[in-house]
Amino acid sequence: MADAIGNKAAHDYHLDVPAPEQGFFAKGLGHGDWGAKNRLSRLFNPKSGNTVMLAFDHGYIMGSTAGLERMDVTIAPLCQYADVLMATRGAIRSCIPPTVQNAICLRATHDASVLVDDMSTGNGLGADIEAAIRMNASAIAMQCFIGGAGEAQSLETLCRAVDAGERYGIPVLGVTAVGKEMARTTEYFLLATRMLAELGVSFVKTYYCDHFEKVVAACPVPVVIAGGKKLPEDEALTMAYRAICDGARGVDMGRNIFQSQHPAAMCQAVAKVVHQHFTDKEAYQFYQDITNP
Ligand code: R5P
Protein backbone atom coordinates (compact mmCIF):
# COMPACT_ATOMS: atom_id res chain seq x y z
CA MET A 1 0.00 0.00 0.00
CA ALA A 2 1.19 3.52 -0.76
CA ASP A 3 2.41 5.39 2.28
CA ALA A 4 3.81 8.80 3.07
CA ILE A 5 7.29 7.68 4.11
CA GLY A 6 10.39 7.52 1.93
CA ASN A 7 8.75 8.63 -1.29
CA LYS A 8 10.71 10.55 -3.92
CA ALA A 9 9.67 14.21 -3.90
CA ALA A 10 7.41 14.96 -6.84
CA HIS A 11 9.07 17.48 -9.09
CA ASP A 12 8.35 16.84 -12.74
CA TYR A 13 5.01 18.34 -13.63
CA HIS A 14 5.82 18.53 -17.38
CA LEU A 15 4.58 22.09 -17.47
CA ASP A 16 5.55 22.35 -21.13
CA VAL A 17 3.43 19.34 -22.18
CA PRO A 18 -0.25 20.15 -22.80
CA ALA A 19 -2.90 17.73 -21.54
CA PRO A 20 -4.29 15.43 -24.28
CA GLU A 21 -7.21 16.92 -26.22
CA GLN A 22 -9.60 13.92 -26.05
CA GLY A 23 -11.87 15.63 -28.63
CA PHE A 24 -13.51 17.90 -26.05
CA PHE A 25 -12.48 21.35 -24.88
CA ALA A 26 -12.47 20.62 -21.14
CA LYS A 27 -9.35 18.92 -19.78
CA GLY A 28 -9.69 15.25 -18.90
CA LEU A 29 -13.42 15.17 -19.60
CA GLY A 30 -13.50 13.90 -23.16
CA HIS A 31 -14.53 10.38 -22.23
CA GLY A 32 -17.79 11.25 -20.51
CA ASP A 33 -21.40 11.00 -21.68
CA TRP A 34 -23.08 13.46 -24.03
CA GLY A 35 -25.34 14.83 -21.30
CA ALA A 36 -22.43 15.50 -18.96
CA LYS A 37 -20.50 17.20 -21.76
CA ASN A 38 -23.49 19.32 -22.64
CA ARG A 39 -23.76 20.44 -19.01
CA LEU A 40 -20.02 21.14 -18.93
CA SER A 41 -20.46 23.29 -22.04
CA ARG A 42 -22.95 25.39 -20.08
CA LEU A 43 -20.65 25.63 -17.05
CA PHE A 44 -17.55 26.51 -19.09
CA ASN A 45 -17.69 28.73 -22.15
CA PRO A 46 -16.54 26.40 -24.96
CA LYS A 47 -14.87 29.35 -26.75
CA SER A 48 -12.61 30.49 -23.90
CA GLY A 49 -12.76 27.18 -22.04
CA ASN A 50 -13.28 29.23 -18.88
CA THR A 51 -16.01 30.19 -16.44
CA VAL A 52 -17.12 32.96 -14.14
CA MET A 53 -19.03 31.29 -11.33
CA LEU A 54 -20.78 33.65 -8.96
CA ALA A 55 -20.68 32.05 -5.50
CA PHE A 56 -23.33 33.14 -3.02
CA ASP A 57 -23.65 29.99 -0.92
CA HIS A 58 -22.11 31.60 2.17
CA GLY A 59 -25.40 31.86 4.09
CA TYR A 60 -25.69 28.08 4.45
CA ILE A 61 -23.00 28.22 7.12
CA MET A 62 -22.78 31.94 7.93
CA GLY A 63 -26.34 33.25 7.85
CA SER A 64 -26.88 36.73 6.42
CA THR A 65 -23.27 37.63 5.83
CA ALA A 66 -22.22 41.08 4.53
CA GLY A 67 -23.47 41.60 1.02
CA LEU A 68 -25.93 38.73 1.17
CA GLU A 69 -28.51 40.22 3.53
CA ARG A 70 -30.92 40.43 0.57
CA MET A 71 -29.90 38.10 -2.24
CA ASP A 72 -32.85 39.22 -4.35
CA VAL A 73 -31.45 42.76 -4.27
CA THR A 74 -27.72 42.04 -4.43
CA ILE A 75 -27.31 38.88 -6.44
CA ALA A 76 -30.21 38.76 -8.92
CA PRO A 77 -28.97 41.83 -10.90
CA LEU A 78 -25.48 40.27 -11.19
CA CYS A 79 -26.63 37.05 -12.87
CA GLN A 80 -26.34 38.57 -16.34
CA TYR A 81 -22.57 39.03 -15.90
CA ALA A 82 -21.77 35.50 -14.70
CA ASP A 83 -21.80 32.13 -16.44
CA VAL A 84 -22.76 30.03 -13.44
CA LEU A 85 -24.68 30.60 -10.21
CA MET A 86 -23.26 28.61 -7.31
CA ALA A 87 -25.60 28.46 -4.33
CA THR A 88 -27.99 26.37 -2.26
CA ARG A 89 -31.41 25.38 -3.57
CA GLY A 90 -33.02 27.57 -0.90
CA ALA A 91 -31.17 30.67 -2.06
CA ILE A 92 -31.72 30.05 -5.76
CA ARG A 93 -35.37 29.08 -5.46
CA SER A 94 -36.33 32.01 -3.25
CA CYS A 95 -34.25 34.84 -4.71
CA ILE A 96 -33.32 34.12 -8.33
CA PRO A 97 -35.92 34.29 -11.13
CA PRO A 98 -36.23 30.96 -12.96
CA THR A 99 -35.90 32.86 -16.24
CA VAL A 100 -32.14 33.37 -15.80
CA GLN A 101 -29.94 31.75 -18.43
CA ASN A 102 -27.06 30.84 -16.12
CA ALA A 103 -25.92 27.30 -15.51
CA ILE A 104 -26.62 26.24 -11.93
CA CYS A 105 -24.01 24.68 -9.68
CA LEU A 106 -26.00 23.48 -6.71
CA ARG A 107 -24.31 23.49 -3.31
CA ALA A 108 -25.17 19.94 -2.29
CA THR A 109 -23.43 19.44 1.05
CA HIS A 110 -24.50 20.69 4.43
CA ASP A 111 -21.57 21.74 6.56
CA ALA A 112 -20.99 22.92 10.11
CA SER A 113 -21.97 26.49 10.85
CA VAL A 114 -19.46 29.18 11.77
CA LEU A 115 -20.50 28.63 15.41
CA VAL A 116 -18.76 25.26 15.41
CA ASP A 117 -15.09 25.61 16.31
CA ASP A 118 -13.73 23.16 13.77
CA MET A 119 -15.95 22.93 10.73
CA SER A 120 -13.75 20.22 9.25
CA THR A 121 -15.26 17.64 11.61
CA GLY A 122 -17.67 16.50 8.94
CA ASN A 123 -20.58 17.16 6.66
CA GLY A 124 -23.32 15.36 4.80
CA LEU A 125 -25.57 15.45 1.77
CA GLY A 126 -27.62 18.67 1.77
CA ALA A 127 -29.44 18.02 -1.50
CA ASP A 128 -29.76 14.71 -3.33
CA ILE A 129 -29.54 14.03 -7.04
CA GLU A 130 -33.33 14.35 -7.54
CA ALA A 131 -33.16 17.82 -5.97
CA ALA A 132 -30.34 18.68 -8.37
CA ILE A 133 -32.43 17.53 -11.34
CA ARG A 134 -35.44 19.53 -10.12
CA MET A 135 -33.22 22.61 -9.87
CA ASN A 136 -32.00 21.93 -13.43
CA ALA A 137 -28.46 21.86 -12.06
CA SER A 138 -25.57 21.59 -14.47
CA ALA A 139 -23.33 20.52 -11.58
CA ILE A 140 -23.43 19.79 -7.88
CA ALA A 141 -20.80 21.15 -5.47
CA MET A 142 -19.48 18.87 -2.75
CA GLN A 143 -17.23 20.20 0.01
CA CYS A 144 -14.49 17.91 1.33
CA PHE A 145 -12.27 18.21 4.38
CA ILE A 146 -9.10 16.43 3.40
CA GLY A 147 -6.82 16.21 6.41
CA GLY A 148 -9.63 17.18 8.79
CA ALA A 149 -11.42 15.05 11.37
CA GLY A 150 -14.34 14.63 8.97
CA GLU A 151 -12.22 13.52 6.02
CA ALA A 152 -13.59 9.97 5.72
CA GLN A 153 -17.19 11.07 6.07
CA SER A 154 -16.91 13.88 3.56
CA LEU A 155 -15.13 11.64 1.03
CA GLU A 156 -17.78 8.95 1.41
CA THR A 157 -20.49 11.58 0.80
CA LEU A 158 -18.53 12.85 -2.20
CA CYS A 159 -18.14 9.41 -3.77
CA ARG A 160 -21.83 8.63 -3.44
CA ALA A 161 -22.62 11.99 -5.08
CA VAL A 162 -20.20 11.18 -7.92
CA ASP A 163 -22.00 7.82 -8.36
CA ALA A 164 -25.38 9.56 -8.48
CA GLY A 165 -24.06 12.28 -10.78
CA GLU A 166 -22.69 9.69 -13.19
CA ARG A 167 -26.08 7.96 -13.31
CA TYR A 168 -27.68 11.16 -14.60
CA GLY A 169 -24.80 12.89 -16.37
CA ILE A 170 -24.48 15.61 -13.74
CA PRO A 171 -20.87 16.68 -13.13
CA VAL A 172 -19.61 17.11 -9.58
CA LEU A 173 -17.53 20.06 -8.43
CA GLY A 174 -15.14 18.98 -5.67
CA VAL A 175 -14.48 21.82 -3.22
CA THR A 176 -11.29 21.68 -1.17
CA ALA A 177 -12.28 23.11 2.18
CA VAL A 178 -9.53 24.12 4.56
CA GLY A 179 -10.21 23.83 8.30
CA LYS A 180 -9.24 26.62 10.70
CA GLU A 181 -6.04 24.96 11.89
CA MET A 182 -4.89 23.79 8.46
CA ALA A 183 -2.20 25.50 6.41
CA ARG A 184 -3.02 26.67 2.88
CA THR A 185 0.19 25.38 1.34
CA THR A 186 1.03 24.31 -2.20
CA GLU A 187 1.62 20.77 -0.90
CA TYR A 188 -1.83 20.69 0.67
CA PHE A 189 -3.62 21.90 -2.45
CA LEU A 190 -1.59 19.51 -4.63
CA LEU A 191 -2.81 16.65 -2.47
CA ALA A 192 -6.41 17.76 -2.04
CA THR A 193 -7.13 18.68 -5.66
CA ARG A 194 -5.62 15.45 -6.96
CA MET A 195 -7.51 13.30 -4.47
CA LEU A 196 -10.84 14.82 -5.47
CA ALA A 197 -10.08 14.38 -9.18
CA GLU A 198 -9.13 10.75 -8.68
CA LEU A 199 -12.35 10.15 -6.78
CA GLY A 200 -14.21 11.20 -9.92
CA VAL A 201 -15.17 14.86 -9.70
CA SER A 202 -15.38 16.67 -13.04
CA PHE A 203 -13.81 19.90 -11.82
CA VAL A 204 -12.18 21.15 -8.66
CA LYS A 205 -12.43 24.38 -6.74
CA THR A 206 -9.50 25.39 -4.62
CA TYR A 207 -7.62 28.43 -3.38
CA TYR A 208 -4.90 30.20 -5.29
CA CYS A 209 -1.45 29.46 -3.87
CA ASP A 210 2.25 29.65 -4.71
CA HIS A 211 3.29 27.39 -7.60
CA PHE A 212 -0.32 27.15 -8.66
CA GLU A 213 0.78 26.00 -12.12
CA LYS A 214 1.88 22.72 -10.50
CA VAL A 215 -1.49 22.27 -8.80
CA VAL A 216 -3.18 22.74 -12.18
CA ALA A 217 -0.74 20.47 -14.03
CA ALA A 218 -1.12 17.62 -11.55
CA CYS A 219 -4.92 17.82 -11.49
CA PRO A 220 -6.29 15.91 -14.49
CA VAL A 221 -9.54 17.92 -14.67
CA PRO A 222 -10.22 21.69 -14.76
CA VAL A 223 -9.47 23.78 -11.67
CA VAL A 224 -11.27 26.98 -10.68
CA ILE A 225 -10.27 29.24 -7.82
CA ALA A 226 -12.38 30.50 -4.92
CA GLY A 227 -12.10 34.21 -4.34
CA GLY A 228 -11.60 34.13 -0.58
CA LYS A 229 -11.96 37.10 1.72
CA LYS A 230 -12.56 40.55 0.29
CA LEU A 231 -9.51 42.24 -1.18
CA PRO A 232 -9.18 45.64 -2.83
CA GLU A 233 -10.54 45.28 -6.37
CA ASP A 234 -7.15 45.61 -8.07
CA GLU A 235 -5.68 42.86 -5.89
CA ALA A 236 -8.61 40.53 -6.51
CA LEU A 237 -8.21 41.06 -10.26
CA THR A 238 -4.49 40.34 -9.95
CA MET A 239 -5.24 37.08 -8.17
CA ALA A 240 -7.72 36.09 -10.89
CA TYR A 241 -5.23 37.07 -13.61
CA ARG A 242 -2.40 35.08 -12.06
CA ALA A 243 -4.64 32.05 -11.62
CA ILE A 244 -5.71 32.17 -15.28
CA CYS A 245 -2.07 32.61 -16.38
CA ASP A 246 -1.21 29.56 -14.28
CA GLY A 247 -3.87 27.48 -16.01
CA ALA A 248 -7.01 27.88 -13.87
CA ARG A 249 -10.15 27.58 -15.99
CA GLY A 250 -12.01 30.26 -14.11
CA VAL A 251 -13.13 31.59 -10.78
CA ASP A 252 -15.86 30.69 -8.34
CA MET A 253 -15.93 34.08 -6.70
CA GLY A 254 -18.23 35.50 -4.07
CA ARG A 255 -17.14 38.18 -1.61
CA ASN A 256 -14.76 39.90 -3.98
CA ILE A 257 -17.74 40.52 -6.23
CA PHE A 258 -20.78 41.01 -4.01
CA GLN A 259 -18.88 42.91 -1.30
CA SER A 260 -17.32 45.25 -3.87
CA GLN A 261 -18.51 48.83 -3.82
CA HIS A 262 -19.55 48.21 -7.44
CA PRO A 263 -20.48 44.52 -7.73
CA ALA A 264 -21.72 44.67 -11.34
CA ALA A 265 -18.56 46.42 -12.52
CA MET A 266 -16.39 43.99 -10.58
CA CYS A 267 -18.15 40.95 -12.01
CA GLN A 268 -17.68 42.31 -15.54
CA ALA A 269 -14.01 43.10 -14.88
CA VAL A 270 -13.43 39.55 -13.63
CA ALA A 271 -15.11 38.23 -16.79
CA LYS A 272 -12.71 40.31 -18.92
CA VAL A 273 -9.77 38.50 -17.28
CA VAL A 274 -11.41 35.09 -17.44
CA HIS A 275 -12.77 35.20 -20.99
CA GLN A 276 -11.08 38.00 -22.91
CA HIS A 277 -7.38 37.79 -22.03
CA PHE A 278 -7.42 41.13 -20.18
CA THR A 279 -4.44 41.62 -17.90
CA ASP A 280 -5.17 42.55 -14.29
CA LYS A 281 -4.22 46.17 -15.04
CA GLU A 282 -6.47 46.36 -18.09
CA ALA A 283 -9.33 44.83 -16.14
CA TYR A 284 -8.86 47.28 -13.26
CA GLN A 285 -8.81 50.15 -15.75
CA PHE A 286 -12.07 48.79 -17.18
CA TYR A 287 -13.50 48.64 -13.64
CA GLN A 288 -12.47 52.25 -12.99
CA ASP A 289 -13.80 53.44 -16.33
CA ILE A 290 -17.28 52.12 -15.66
CA THR A 291 -17.38 53.18 -12.02
CA ASN A 292 -16.04 56.73 -12.62
CA PRO A 293 -17.36 57.63 -16.07
C1 R5P B 1 -16.70 27.83 -0.24
O1 R5P B 1 -16.90 26.69 -0.53
C2 R5P B 1 -17.74 28.84 -0.09
O2 R5P B 1 -18.91 28.21 0.03
C3 R5P B 1 -17.76 29.85 -1.22
O3 R5P B 1 -18.53 29.43 -2.29
C4 R5P B 1 -16.41 30.11 -1.73
O4 R5P B 1 -15.56 30.36 -0.68
C5 R5P B 1 -16.36 31.20 -2.78
O5 R5P B 1 -16.70 32.37 -2.25
P1 R5P B 1 -15.61 33.45 -1.87
O6 R5P B 1 -15.07 33.93 -3.19
O7 R5P B 1 -16.35 34.50 -1.13
O8 R5P B 1 -14.54 32.78 -1.06
Coordinates of N, CA and C in Angstrom, one line a residue, residues 64-198:
S64 N -26.8 35.6 7.3 CA -26.9 36.7 6.4 C -25.6 37.5 6.5
T65 N -24.6 37.0 5.8 CA -23.3 37.6 5.8 C -23.3 38.9 5.0
A66 N -22.3 39.8 5.2 CA -22.2 41.1 4.5 C -22.3 40.9 3.0
G67 N -23.3 41.7 2.5 CA -23.5 41.6 1.0 C -24.5 40.6 0.6
L68 N -24.9 39.7 1.5 CA -25.9 38.7 1.2 C -27.2 38.9 2.1
E69 N -27.3 40.0 2.7 CA -28.5 40.2 3.5 C -29.8 40.0 2.7
R70 N -29.8 40.6 1.5 CA -30.9 40.4 0.6 C -30.4 40.0 -0.8
M71 N -30.4 38.6 -1.0 CA -29.9 38.1 -2.2 C -30.7 38.5 -3.5
D72 N -32.0 38.8 -3.2 CA -32.9 39.2 -4.3 C -32.4 40.6 -4.8
V73 N -31.9 41.4 -3.9 CA -31.4 42.8 -4.3 C -30.0 42.7 -4.8
T74 N -29.2 42.0 -4.1 CA -27.7 42.0 -4.4 C -27.3 41.1 -5.6
I75 N -27.8 39.9 -5.5 CA -27.3 38.9 -6.4 C -28.1 38.8 -7.8
A76 N -29.4 38.9 -7.7 CA -30.2 38.8 -8.9 C -29.7 39.7 -10.1
P77 N -29.4 41.0 -9.8 CA -29.0 41.8 -10.9 C -27.6 41.4 -11.5
L78 N -26.8 40.6 -10.7 CA -25.5 40.3 -11.2 C -25.5 39.1 -12.1
C79 N -26.6 38.3 -12.1 CA -26.6 37.1 -12.9 C -26.2 37.2 -14.3
Q80 N -26.6 38.3 -14.9 CA -26.3 38.6 -16.3 C -24.8 38.6 -16.6
Y81 N -24.0 38.9 -15.6 CA -22.6 39.0 -15.9 C -21.8 37.8 -15.6
A82 N -22.5 36.7 -15.1 CA -21.8 35.5 -14.7 C -22.2 34.4 -15.6
D83 N -21.4 33.3 -15.7 CA -21.8 32.1 -16.4 C -22.6 31.2 -15.6
V84 N -22.2 31.1 -14.3 CA -22.8 30.0 -13.4 C -23.2 30.7 -12.1
L85 N -24.3 30.2 -11.6 CA -24.7 30.6 -10.2 C -24.4 29.4 -9.3
M86 N -23.6 29.7 -8.2 CA -23.3 28.6 -7.3 C -23.9 28.9 -6.0
A87 N -24.9 28.2 -5.6 CA -25.6 28.5 -4.3 C -26.4 27.3 -3.9
T88 N -27.1 27.4 -2.8 CA -28.0 26.4 -2.3 C -29.3 26.4 -3.0
R89 N -30.1 25.4 -2.9 CA -31.4 25.4 -3.6 C -32.3 26.4 -2.9
G90 N -32.2 26.6 -1.6 CA -33.0 27.6 -0.9 C -32.8 29.0 -1.4
A91 N -31.5 29.3 -1.6 CA -31.2 30.7 -2.1 C -31.6 30.9 -3.5
I92 N -31.4 29.9 -4.3 CA -31.7 30.1 -5.8 C -33.2 30.1 -5.9
R93 N -33.9 29.2 -5.3 CA -35.4 29.1 -5.5 C -36.1 30.3 -5.0
S94 N -35.6 30.9 -3.9 CA -36.3 32.0 -3.3 C -35.9 33.4 -3.8
C95 N -34.7 33.5 -4.4 CA -34.2 34.8 -4.7 C -33.9 35.1 -6.2
I96 N -33.8 34.0 -6.9 CA -33.3 34.1 -8.3 C -34.5 33.7 -9.3
P97 N -34.8 34.6 -10.2 CA -35.9 34.3 -11.1 C -35.6 33.1 -12.0
P98 N -36.5 32.2 -12.2 CA -36.2 31.0 -13.0 C -36.0 31.2 -14.4
T99 N -36.1 32.5 -14.8 CA -35.9 32.9 -16.2 C -34.4 33.1 -16.5
V100 N -33.6 33.1 -15.5 CA -32.1 33.4 -15.8 C -31.6 32.3 -16.7
Q101 N -30.5 32.7 -17.5 CA -29.9 31.8 -18.4 C -28.7 31.1 -17.9
N102 N -28.3 31.4 -16.7 CA -27.1 30.8 -16.1 C -27.1 29.3 -15.9
A103 N -26.0 28.7 -16.0 CA -25.9 27.3 -15.5 C -26.0 27.4 -14.0
I104 N -26.5 26.3 -13.4 CA -26.6 26.2 -11.9 C -25.6 25.2 -11.4
C105 N -24.9 25.6 -10.4 CA -24.0 24.7 -9.7 C -24.6 24.6 -8.3
L106 N -25.2 23.6 -8.0 CA -26.0 23.5 -6.7 C -25.1 23.0 -5.6
R107 N -25.0 23.9 -4.5 CA -24.3 23.5 -3.3 C -25.1 22.3 -2.7
A108 N -24.4 21.2 -2.7 CA -25.2 19.9 -2.3 C -24.7 19.3 -1.0
T109 N -23.8 19.9 -0.3 CA -23.4 19.4 1.1 C -24.0 20.4 2.1
H110 N -24.3 19.8 3.3 CA -24.5 20.7 4.4 C -23.2 20.6 5.3
D111 N -22.8 21.7 5.8 CA -21.6 21.7 6.6 C -21.8 22.4 7.9
A112 N -20.8 22.3 8.8 CA -21.0 22.9 10.1 C -21.1 24.4 10.0
S113 N -21.8 25.0 10.9 CA -22.0 26.5 10.8 C -20.7 27.1 11.4
V114 N -20.6 28.4 11.2 CA -19.5 29.2 11.8 C -19.4 29.2 13.3
L115 N -20.5 28.7 13.9 CA -20.5 28.6 15.4 C -19.7 27.4 15.9
V116 N -19.5 26.5 15.0 CA -18.8 25.3 15.4 C -17.3 25.5 15.3
D117 N -16.5 25.3 16.3 CA -15.1 25.6 16.3 C -14.3 25.1 15.1
D118 N -14.5 23.8 14.9 CA -13.7 23.2 13.8 C -14.7 22.6 12.8
M119 N -14.9 23.4 11.7 CA -16.0 22.9 10.7 C -15.5 21.7 9.9
S120 N -14.2 21.4 10.0 CA -13.8 20.2 9.3 C -14.1 18.9 9.9
T121 N -14.9 18.9 11.0 CA -15.3 17.6 11.6 C -16.2 16.8 10.8
G122 N -16.8 17.4 9.8 CA -17.7 16.5 8.9 C -18.8 17.2 8.3
N123 N -19.4 16.6 7.3 CA -20.6 17.2 6.7 C -21.4 16.0 6.1
G124 N -22.4 16.4 5.4 CA -23.3 15.4 4.8 C -24.0 15.9 3.6
L125 N -24.9 15.1 3.0 CA -25.6 15.4 1.8 C -26.7 16.4 2.1
G126 N -26.6 17.6 1.5 CA -27.6 18.7 1.8 C -28.7 18.7 0.7
A127 N -28.4 18.1 -0.4 CA -29.4 18.0 -1.5 C -29.1 16.8 -2.3
D128 N -30.1 15.9 -2.6 CA -29.8 14.7 -3.3 C -29.9 14.9 -4.8
I129 N -29.6 13.9 -5.6 CA -29.5 14.0 -7.0 C -30.9 14.4 -7.6
E130 N -32.0 14.0 -7.0 CA -33.3 14.4 -7.5 C -33.5 15.9 -7.3
A131 N -33.1 16.4 -6.2 CA -33.2 17.8 -6.0 C -32.3 18.6 -7.0
A132 N -31.2 18.0 -7.4 CA -30.3 18.7 -8.4 C -31.1 18.7 -9.7
I133 N -31.7 17.6 -10.1 CA -32.4 17.5 -11.3 C -33.6 18.5 -11.3
R134 N -34.3 18.6 -10.2 CA -35.4 19.5 -10.1 C -35.0 21.0 -10.3
M135 N -33.8 21.2 -9.8 CA -33.2 22.6 -9.9 C -32.6 22.8 -11.2
N136 N -32.6 21.9 -12.1 CA -32.0 21.9 -13.4 C -30.5 22.2 -13.3
A137 N -29.9 21.6 -12.3 CA -28.5 21.9 -12.1 C -27.6 21.3 -13.2
S138 N -26.6 22.1 -13.5 CA -25.6 21.6 -14.5 C -24.4 20.9 -13.7
A139 N -24.4 21.2 -12.4 CA -23.3 20.5 -11.6 C -23.8 20.6 -10.1
I140 N -23.2 19.7 -9.3 CA -23.4 19.8 -7.9 C -22.1 20.0 -7.2
A141 N -22.1 20.8 -6.2 CA -20.8 21.1 -5.5 C -20.7 20.4 -4.1
M142 N -19.7 19.7 -4.0 CA -19.5 18.9 -2.8 C -18.2 19.3 -2.0
Q143 N -18.4 19.7 -0.8 CA -17.2 20.2 0.0 C -16.5 19.0 0.7
C144 N -15.2 19.0 0.7 CA -14.5 17.9 1.3 C -13.4 18.5 2.3
F145 N -13.2 17.8 3.4 CA -12.3 18.2 4.4 C -11.1 17.3 4.4
I146 N -10.3 17.3 3.4 CA -9.1 16.4 3.4 C -8.1 16.9 4.5
G147 N -7.7 15.9 5.3 CA -6.8 16.2 6.4 C -7.5 16.6 7.7
G148 N -8.9 16.8 7.6 CA -9.6 17.2 8.8 C -10.2 16.0 9.5
A149 N -10.8 16.2 10.6 CA -11.4 15.0 11.4 C -12.5 14.4 10.6
G150 N -13.2 15.2 9.7 CA -14.3 14.6 9.0 C -13.9 14.1 7.6
E151 N -12.7 13.9 7.4 CA -12.2 13.5 6.0 C -13.0 12.3 5.5
A152 N -13.0 11.2 6.2 CA -13.6 10.0 5.7 C -15.1 10.2 5.4
Q153 N -15.8 10.9 6.3 CA -17.2 11.1 6.1 C -17.4 11.9 4.8
S154 N -16.6 13.0 4.7 CA -16.9 13.9 3.6 C -16.5 13.2 2.2
L155 N -15.5 12.3 2.3 CA -15.1 11.6 1.0 C -16.2 10.6 0.7
E156 N -16.7 9.9 1.7 CA -17.8 9.0 1.4 C -19.0 9.7 0.8
T157 N -19.4 10.8 1.3 CA -20.5 11.6 0.8 C -20.2 12.0 -0.6
L158 N -18.9 12.4 -0.8 CA -18.5 12.9 -2.2 C -18.7 11.7 -3.2
C159 N -18.1 10.5 -2.8 CA -18.1 9.4 -3.8 C -19.6 9.0 -4.1
R160 N -20.5 9.0 -3.1 CA -21.8 8.6 -3.4 C -22.5 9.7 -4.4
A161 N -22.1 10.9 -4.2 CA -22.6 12.0 -5.1 C -22.1 11.8 -6.5
V162 N -20.8 11.4 -6.6 CA -20.2 11.2 -7.9 C -20.9 10.0 -8.6
D163 N -21.2 9.0 -7.8 CA -22.0 7.8 -8.4 C -23.3 8.3 -8.9
A164 N -24.0 9.1 -8.1 CA -25.4 9.6 -8.5 C -25.3 10.5 -9.7
G165 N -24.3 11.4 -9.7 CA -24.1 12.3 -10.8 C -23.8 11.5 -12.1
E166 N -23.0 10.5 -12.0 CA -22.7 9.7 -13.2 C -23.9 9.0 -13.7
R167 N -24.8 8.6 -12.8 CA -26.1 8.0 -13.3 C -26.9 8.9 -14.2
Y168 N -26.8 10.2 -13.9 CA -27.7 11.2 -14.6 C -26.9 12.1 -15.5
G169 N -25.6 12.0 -15.5 CA -24.8 12.9 -16.4 C -24.6 14.3 -15.7
I170 N -24.6 14.3 -14.4 CA -24.5 15.6 -13.7 C -23.1 15.7 -13.1
P171 N -22.2 16.6 -13.6 CA -20.9 16.7 -13.1 C -20.8 17.1 -11.7
V172 N -19.8 16.7 -11.0 CA -19.6 17.1 -9.6 C -18.4 18.1 -9.5
L173 N -18.6 19.1 -8.8 CA -17.5 20.1 -8.4 C -17.0 19.7 -7.1
G174 N -15.7 19.3 -7.0 CA -15.1 19.0 -5.7 C -14.5 20.2 -5.1
V175 N -15.0 20.6 -3.9 CA -14.5 21.8 -3.2 C -13.5 21.5 -2.1
T176 N -12.3 22.0 -2.2 CA -11.3 21.7 -1.2 C -11.5 22.7 0.0
A177 N -12.0 22.2 1.1 CA -12.3 23.1 2.2 C -11.1 23.0 3.2
V178 N -10.7 24.1 3.7 CA -9.5 24.1 4.6 C -10.0 24.5 6.0
G179 N -9.8 23.6 6.9 CA -10.2 23.8 8.3 C -9.4 24.9 8.9
K180 N -9.9 25.5 10.0 CA -9.2 26.6 10.7 C -7.7 26.4 11.0
E181 N -7.4 25.2 11.5 CA -6.0 25.0 11.9 C -5.1 24.5 10.7
M182 N -5.7 24.4 9.5 CA -4.9 23.8 8.5 C -4.2 24.8 7.6
A183 N -3.0 24.5 7.2 CA -2.2 25.5 6.4 C -2.6 25.4 4.9
R184 N -2.7 26.6 4.3 CA -3.0 26.7 2.9 C -1.7 26.6 2.1
T185 N -1.1 25.5 2.0 CA 0.2 25.4 1.3 C 0.0 24.8 0.0
T186 N 1.0 24.9 -0.9 CA 1.0 24.3 -2.2 C 0.9 22.8 -2.0
E187 N 1.6 22.2 -1.1 CA 1.6 20.8 -0.9 C 0.2 20.3 -0.6
Y188 N -0.5 21.1 0.3 CA -1.8 20.7 0.7 C -2.8 20.7 -0.5
F189 N -2.7 21.8 -1.3 CA -3.6 21.9 -2.5 C -3.3 20.9 -3.6
L190 N -2.0 20.6 -3.7 CA -1.6 19.5 -4.6 C -2.3 18.2 -4.2
L191 N -2.2 17.9 -3.0 CA -2.8 16.6 -2.5 C -4.3 16.7 -2.6
A192 N -4.9 17.7 -2.1 CA -6.4 17.8 -2.0 C -7.1 17.8 -3.4
T193 N -6.5 18.6 -4.3 CA -7.1 18.7 -5.7 C -7.0 17.3 -6.4
R194 N -5.8 16.7 -6.3 CA -5.6 15.5 -7.0 C -6.5 14.3 -6.4
M195 N -6.6 14.3 -5.1 CA -7.5 13.3 -4.5 C -8.9 13.4 -5.0
L196 N -9.5 14.6 -5.0 CA -10.8 14.8 -5.5 C -11.0 14.4 -6.9
A197 N -10.0 14.8 -7.8 CA -10.1 14.4 -9.2 C -10.1 12.9 -9.3
E198 N -9.2 12.2 -8.6 CA -9.1 10.8 -8.7 C -10.4 10.1 -8.2

